[in-house]
GROMACS .gro file of C-alpha atoms in nm:
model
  261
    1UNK     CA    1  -9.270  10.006   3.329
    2UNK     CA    2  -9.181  10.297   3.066
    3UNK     CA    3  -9.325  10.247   2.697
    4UNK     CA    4  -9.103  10.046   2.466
    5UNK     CA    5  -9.032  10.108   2.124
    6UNK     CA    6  -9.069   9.890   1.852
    7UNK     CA    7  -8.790   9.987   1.550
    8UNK     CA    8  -8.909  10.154   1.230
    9UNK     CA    9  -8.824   9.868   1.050
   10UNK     CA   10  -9.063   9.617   1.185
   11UNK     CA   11  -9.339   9.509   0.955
   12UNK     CA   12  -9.425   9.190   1.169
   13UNK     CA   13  -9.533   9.120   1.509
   14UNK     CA   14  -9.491   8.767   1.636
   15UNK     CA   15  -9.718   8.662   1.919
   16UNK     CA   16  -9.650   8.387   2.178
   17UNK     CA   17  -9.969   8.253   2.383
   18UNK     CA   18  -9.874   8.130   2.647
   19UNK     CA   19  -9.823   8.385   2.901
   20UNK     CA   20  -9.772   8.669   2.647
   21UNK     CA   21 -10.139   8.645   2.501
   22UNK     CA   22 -10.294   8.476   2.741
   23UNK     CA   23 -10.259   8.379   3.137
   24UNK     CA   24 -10.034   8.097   3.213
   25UNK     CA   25 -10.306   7.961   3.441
   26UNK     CA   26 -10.551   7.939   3.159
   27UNK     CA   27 -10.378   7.647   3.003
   28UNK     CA   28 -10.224   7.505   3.299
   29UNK     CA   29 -10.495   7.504   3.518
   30UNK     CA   30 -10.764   7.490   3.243
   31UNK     CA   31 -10.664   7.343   2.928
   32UNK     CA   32 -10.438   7.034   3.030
   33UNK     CA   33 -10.673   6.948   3.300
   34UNK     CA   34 -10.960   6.930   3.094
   35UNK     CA   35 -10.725   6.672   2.830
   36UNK     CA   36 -10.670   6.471   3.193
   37UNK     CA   37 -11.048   6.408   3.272
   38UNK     CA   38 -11.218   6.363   2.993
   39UNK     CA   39 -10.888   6.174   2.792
   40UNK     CA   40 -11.110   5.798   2.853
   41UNK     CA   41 -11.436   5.975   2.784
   42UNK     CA   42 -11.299   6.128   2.461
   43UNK     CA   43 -11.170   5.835   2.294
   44UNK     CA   44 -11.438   5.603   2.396
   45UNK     CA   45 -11.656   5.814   2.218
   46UNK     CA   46 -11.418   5.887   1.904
   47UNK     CA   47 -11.255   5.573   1.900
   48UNK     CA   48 -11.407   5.453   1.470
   49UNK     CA   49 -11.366   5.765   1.379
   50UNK     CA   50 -11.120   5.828   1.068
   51UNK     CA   51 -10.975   6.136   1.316
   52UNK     CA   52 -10.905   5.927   1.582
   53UNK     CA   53 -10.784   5.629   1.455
   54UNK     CA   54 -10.505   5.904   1.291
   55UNK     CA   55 -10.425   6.050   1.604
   56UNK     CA   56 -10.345   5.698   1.783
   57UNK     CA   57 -10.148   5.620   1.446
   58UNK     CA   58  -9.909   5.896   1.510
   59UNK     CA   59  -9.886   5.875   1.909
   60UNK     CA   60  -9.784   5.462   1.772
   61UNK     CA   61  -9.504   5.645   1.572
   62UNK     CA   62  -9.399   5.861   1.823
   63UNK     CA   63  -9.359   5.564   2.071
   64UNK     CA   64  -9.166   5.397   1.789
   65UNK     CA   65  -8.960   5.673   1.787
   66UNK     CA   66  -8.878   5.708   2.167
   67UNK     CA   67  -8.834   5.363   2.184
   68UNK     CA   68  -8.541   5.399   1.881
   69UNK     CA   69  -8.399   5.691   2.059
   70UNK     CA   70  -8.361   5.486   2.372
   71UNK     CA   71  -8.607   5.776   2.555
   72UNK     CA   72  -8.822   5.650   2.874
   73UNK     CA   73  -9.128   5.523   2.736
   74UNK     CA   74  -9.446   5.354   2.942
   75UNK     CA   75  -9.623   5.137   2.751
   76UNK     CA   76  -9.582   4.887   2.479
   77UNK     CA   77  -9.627   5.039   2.128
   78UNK     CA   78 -10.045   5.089   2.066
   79UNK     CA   79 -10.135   4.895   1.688
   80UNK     CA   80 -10.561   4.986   1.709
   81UNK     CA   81 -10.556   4.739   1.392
   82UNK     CA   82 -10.489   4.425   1.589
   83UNK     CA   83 -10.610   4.493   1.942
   84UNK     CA   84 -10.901   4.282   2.038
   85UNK     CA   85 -10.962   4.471   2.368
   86UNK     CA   86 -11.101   4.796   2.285
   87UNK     CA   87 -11.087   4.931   2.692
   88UNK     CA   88 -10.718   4.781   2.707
   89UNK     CA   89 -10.633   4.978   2.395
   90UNK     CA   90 -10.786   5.271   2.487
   91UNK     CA   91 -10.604   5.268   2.852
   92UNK     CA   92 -10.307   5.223   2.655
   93UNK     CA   93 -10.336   5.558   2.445
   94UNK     CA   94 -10.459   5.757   2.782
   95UNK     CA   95 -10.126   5.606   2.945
   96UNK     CA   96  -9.900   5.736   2.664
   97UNK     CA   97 -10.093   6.075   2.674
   98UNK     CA   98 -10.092   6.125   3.010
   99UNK     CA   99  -9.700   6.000   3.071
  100UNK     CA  100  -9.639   6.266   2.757
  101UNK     CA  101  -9.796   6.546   2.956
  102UNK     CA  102  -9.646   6.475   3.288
  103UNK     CA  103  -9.314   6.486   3.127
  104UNK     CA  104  -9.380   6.854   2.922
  105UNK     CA  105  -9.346   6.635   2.601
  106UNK     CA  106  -9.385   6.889   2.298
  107UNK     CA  107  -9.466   6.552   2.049
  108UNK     CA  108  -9.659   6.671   1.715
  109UNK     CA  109  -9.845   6.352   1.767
  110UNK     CA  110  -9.963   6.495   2.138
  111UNK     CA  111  -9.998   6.835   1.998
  112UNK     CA  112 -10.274   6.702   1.739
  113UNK     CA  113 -10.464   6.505   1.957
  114UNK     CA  114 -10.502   6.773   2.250
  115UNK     CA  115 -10.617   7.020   1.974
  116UNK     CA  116 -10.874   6.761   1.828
  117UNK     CA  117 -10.999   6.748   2.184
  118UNK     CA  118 -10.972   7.114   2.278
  119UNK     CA  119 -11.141   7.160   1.975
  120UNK     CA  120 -11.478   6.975   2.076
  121UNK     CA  121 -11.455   7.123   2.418
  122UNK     CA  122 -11.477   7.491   2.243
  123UNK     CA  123 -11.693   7.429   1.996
  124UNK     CA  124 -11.955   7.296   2.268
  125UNK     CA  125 -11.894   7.606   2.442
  126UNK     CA  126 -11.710   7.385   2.750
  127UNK     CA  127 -11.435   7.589   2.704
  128UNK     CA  128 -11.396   7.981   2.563
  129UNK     CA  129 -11.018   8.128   2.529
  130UNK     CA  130 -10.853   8.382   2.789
  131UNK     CA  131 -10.739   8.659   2.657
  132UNK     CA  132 -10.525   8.950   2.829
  133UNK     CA  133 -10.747   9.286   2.805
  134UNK     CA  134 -10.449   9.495   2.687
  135UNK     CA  135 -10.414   9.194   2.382
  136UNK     CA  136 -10.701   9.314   2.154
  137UNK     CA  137 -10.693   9.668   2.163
  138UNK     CA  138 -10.339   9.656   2.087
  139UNK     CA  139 -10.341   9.436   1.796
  140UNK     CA  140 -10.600   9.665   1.625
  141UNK     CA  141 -10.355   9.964   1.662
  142UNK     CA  142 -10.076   9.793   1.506
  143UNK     CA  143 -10.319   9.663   1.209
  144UNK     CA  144 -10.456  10.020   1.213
  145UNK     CA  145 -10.024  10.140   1.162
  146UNK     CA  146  -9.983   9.873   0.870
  147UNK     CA  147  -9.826   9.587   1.074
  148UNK     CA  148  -9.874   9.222   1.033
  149UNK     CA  149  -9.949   9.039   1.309
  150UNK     CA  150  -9.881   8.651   1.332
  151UNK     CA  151  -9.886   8.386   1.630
  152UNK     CA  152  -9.637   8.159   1.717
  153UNK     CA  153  -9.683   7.886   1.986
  154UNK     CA  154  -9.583   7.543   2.063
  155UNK     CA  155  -9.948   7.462   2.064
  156UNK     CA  156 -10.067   7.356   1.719
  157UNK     CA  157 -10.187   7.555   1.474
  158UNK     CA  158 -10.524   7.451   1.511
  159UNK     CA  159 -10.535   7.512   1.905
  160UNK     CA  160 -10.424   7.864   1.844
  161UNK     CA  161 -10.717   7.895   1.608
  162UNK     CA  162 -10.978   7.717   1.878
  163UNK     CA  163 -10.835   7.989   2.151
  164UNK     CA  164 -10.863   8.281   1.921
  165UNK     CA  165 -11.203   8.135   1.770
  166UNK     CA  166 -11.405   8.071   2.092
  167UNK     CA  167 -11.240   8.344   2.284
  168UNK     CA  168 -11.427   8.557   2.573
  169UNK     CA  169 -11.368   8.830   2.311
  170UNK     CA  170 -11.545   8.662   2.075
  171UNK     CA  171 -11.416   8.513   1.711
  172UNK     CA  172 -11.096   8.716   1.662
  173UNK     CA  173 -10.900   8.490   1.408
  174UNK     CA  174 -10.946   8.782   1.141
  175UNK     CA  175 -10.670   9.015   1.363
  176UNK     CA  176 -10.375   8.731   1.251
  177UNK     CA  177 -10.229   8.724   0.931
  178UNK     CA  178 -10.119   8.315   1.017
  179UNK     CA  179 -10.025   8.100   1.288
  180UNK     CA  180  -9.687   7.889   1.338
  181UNK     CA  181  -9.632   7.605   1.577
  182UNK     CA  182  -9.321   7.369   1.585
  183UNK     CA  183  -9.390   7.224   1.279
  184UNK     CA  184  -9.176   7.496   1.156
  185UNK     CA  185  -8.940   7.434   1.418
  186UNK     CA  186  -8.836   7.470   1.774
  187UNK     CA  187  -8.894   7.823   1.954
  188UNK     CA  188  -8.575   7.792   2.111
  189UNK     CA  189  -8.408   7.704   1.783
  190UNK     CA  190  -8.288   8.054   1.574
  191UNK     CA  191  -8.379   7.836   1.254
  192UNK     CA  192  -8.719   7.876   1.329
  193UNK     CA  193  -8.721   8.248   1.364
  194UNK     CA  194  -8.551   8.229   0.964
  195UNK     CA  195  -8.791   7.988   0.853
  196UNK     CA  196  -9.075   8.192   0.988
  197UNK     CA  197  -8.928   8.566   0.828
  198UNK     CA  198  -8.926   8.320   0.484
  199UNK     CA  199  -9.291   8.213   0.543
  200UNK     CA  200  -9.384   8.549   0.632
  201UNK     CA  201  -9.162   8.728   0.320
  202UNK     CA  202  -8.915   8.967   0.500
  203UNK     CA  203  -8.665   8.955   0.692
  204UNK     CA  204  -8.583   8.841   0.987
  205UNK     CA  205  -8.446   9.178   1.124
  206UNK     CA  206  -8.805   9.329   1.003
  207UNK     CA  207  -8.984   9.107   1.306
  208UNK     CA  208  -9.035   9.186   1.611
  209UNK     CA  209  -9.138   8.856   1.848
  210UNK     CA  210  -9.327   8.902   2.167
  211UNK     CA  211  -9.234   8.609   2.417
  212UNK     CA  212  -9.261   8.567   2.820
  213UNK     CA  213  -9.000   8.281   2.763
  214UNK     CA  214  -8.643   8.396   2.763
  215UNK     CA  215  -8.514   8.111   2.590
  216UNK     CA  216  -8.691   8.176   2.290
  217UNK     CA  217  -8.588   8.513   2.330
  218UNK     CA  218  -8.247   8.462   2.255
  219UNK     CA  219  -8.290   8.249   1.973
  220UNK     CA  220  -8.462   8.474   1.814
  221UNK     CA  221  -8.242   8.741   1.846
  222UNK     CA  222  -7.973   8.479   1.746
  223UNK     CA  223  -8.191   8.446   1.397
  224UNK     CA  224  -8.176   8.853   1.420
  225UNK     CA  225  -8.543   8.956   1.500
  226UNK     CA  226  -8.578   9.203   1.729
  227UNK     CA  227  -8.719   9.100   2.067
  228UNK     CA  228  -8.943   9.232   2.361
  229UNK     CA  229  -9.008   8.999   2.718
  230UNK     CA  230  -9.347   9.021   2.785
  231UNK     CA  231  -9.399   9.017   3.205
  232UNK     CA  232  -9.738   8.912   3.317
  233UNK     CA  233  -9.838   8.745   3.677
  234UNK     CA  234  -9.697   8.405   3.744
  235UNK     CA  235  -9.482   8.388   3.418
  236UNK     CA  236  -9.149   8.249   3.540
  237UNK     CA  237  -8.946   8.524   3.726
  238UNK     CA  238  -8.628   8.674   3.530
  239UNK     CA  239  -8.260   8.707   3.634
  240UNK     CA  240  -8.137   9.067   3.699
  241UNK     CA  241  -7.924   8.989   3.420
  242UNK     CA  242  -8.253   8.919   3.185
  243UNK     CA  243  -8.372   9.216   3.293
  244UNK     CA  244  -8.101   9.445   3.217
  245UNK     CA  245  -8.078   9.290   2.860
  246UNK     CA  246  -8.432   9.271   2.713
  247UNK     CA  247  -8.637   9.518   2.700
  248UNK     CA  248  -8.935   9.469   2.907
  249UNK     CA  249  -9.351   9.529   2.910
  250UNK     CA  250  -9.622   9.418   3.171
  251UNK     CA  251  -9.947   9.498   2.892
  252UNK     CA  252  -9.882   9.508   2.517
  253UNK     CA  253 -10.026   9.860   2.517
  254UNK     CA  254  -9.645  10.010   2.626
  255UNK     CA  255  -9.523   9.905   2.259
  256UNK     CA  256  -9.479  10.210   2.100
  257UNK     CA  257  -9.431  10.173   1.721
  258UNK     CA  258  -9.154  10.416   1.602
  259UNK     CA  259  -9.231  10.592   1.235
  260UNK     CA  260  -9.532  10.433   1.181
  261UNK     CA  261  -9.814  10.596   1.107
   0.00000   0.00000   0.00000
C-alpha cells in the first residue's frame, strides 16, 4: 500500500489497540484466556482485599442493571456481605465473568476487574505486551514533528497502561500524552470522538484516529476527525466499499505527516 497522508491540521493522533497497536491474537488468544484460567485462582487469593471486594460490588451492580433492563443474565445477583459460602460466592462471580466474556460484554465493571488481574499477571512478568514493530518507531517520529499522541481502547485505562508498561519494548507509557476507554463513551458513538477533542483541547477536525474497526471509523468521522483503517493480519476483512472510502495502511510507518516539520 502507497503512503498516506495525514492533513496539516492534525495535532493529535488517536491510537486503537486492538489490532491497530497490537495483534488481535495477543488479546484473544493471550489476554482473555489467561482471565479464563486463573479467574478461581485469582479471587480465591484476593477475595478480603479492599480491591476485590470493589470489583464484585460493581459486577453486583451491573447484574442489577441487566436484570432492570430485562438483558439475559446467569446467575442470581452476588451480595459478598451476606454470603456464608465463600467457594459458592466465588463460583458465582467466575460465572458472571465468564458469561460476560462469552457474550463480548464491554461492562465497566468487567473492564476493571480484567485490568486488576492483567495487572498482577504483568507485573509478575506472566505476561509482557505485544507490540507491532512499525508502532514505536513511528510514534517517536510524530513526537519528534510536534504531534500528540493519545490511546483510545475499549480496554480500561489501566490495561492500556499494563500493555504499554510491561511491553516486549520495554516501559513505553512516556510516548502517550493520555489514555481514553469507554468511560468517555462508546467508540462507535461520534460523542465520544467530541468528548475526547474537549479532553484533549482542540478540535475534533485537528485529530486524526487510527482504528482497524470500521465502525468506529465512521463515528468518528461523523464527530469530524479525520480517519485512517489500519490493516494488519487477521483483523476482520473489509468490504470493497470500505476500501474505496477510507484510506488505508498495513504498518503505521506509511503515515506521512503533511507540513509538519
Amino acid at each position: 500500500m502507497a503512503t498516506v497522508s495525514i492533513p496539516a491540521c492534525t495535532s493529535a493522533l488517536l491510537l486503537d489497540i486492538e489490532g491497530t497497536t497490537t495483534p488481535i491474537t495477543f488479546v484473544k488468544d493471550i489476554l482473555f484466556p489467561y482471565i479464563r484460567e486463573h479467574l478461581e485462582e485469582y479471587l480465591s487469593t484476593h477475595w478480603e482485599e479492599d480491591e476485590c471486594k470493589q470489583d464484585v460490588h460493581l459486577l453486583k451492580k451491573q447484574i442489577e442493571e441487566d436484570m432492570k433492563q430485562n438483558r439475559a443474565c446467569p446467575i442470581h445477583a452476588v451480595d459478598q456481605t451476606v454470603h456464608t459460602d465463600e467457594e459458592k460466592a466465588i463460583r458465582e462471580v467466575v460465572d458472571n465473568v465468564l458469561w460476560q466474556m462469552a457474550a463480548d460484554r464491554k461492562s465497566t465493571a468487567l473492564k476493571q476487574f480484567q485490568g486488576h488481574m492483567w495487572r498482577a499477571a504483568y507485573t509478575s512478568g506472566r505476561i509482557k505486551g505485544e507490540i507491532y514493530q512499525d508502532v514505536i518507531p513511528s510514534i517517536k517520529r510524530w513526537k519528534g514533528q510536534g504531534l500528540k499522541v493519545y490511546i483510545y481502547s475499549s480496554g480500561s485505562v489501566e490495561a492500556q497502561k499494563l500493555l504499554f508498561g510491561y511491553s516486549i519494548e520495554g516501559d513505553v507509557l512516556n510516548l502517550f500524552d493520555g489514555h481514553f476507554d469507554t468511560s468517555i463513551g462508546p467508540k462507535v458513538e461520534g460523542k465520544s470522538y467530541e468528548r475526547i477533542a474537549e479532553r484533549i483541547g482542540c478540535q475534533p477536525e485537528e485529530i486524526t484516529f487510527l482504528t482497524d474497526v470500521t465502525r468506529e471509523a465512521k463515528a468518528a468521522e461523523e464527530a469530524g476527525a479525520n480517519v485512517v483503517v489500519v490493516v494488519r493480519p487477521g483483523n476482520m476483512e473489509l468490504t470493497d466499499d470500505e476500501r474505496a472510502h477510507y484510506n488505508l495502511i498495513t504498518s503505521f510507518s506509511q503515515l506521512e505527516l503533511t507540513g509538519h516539520a
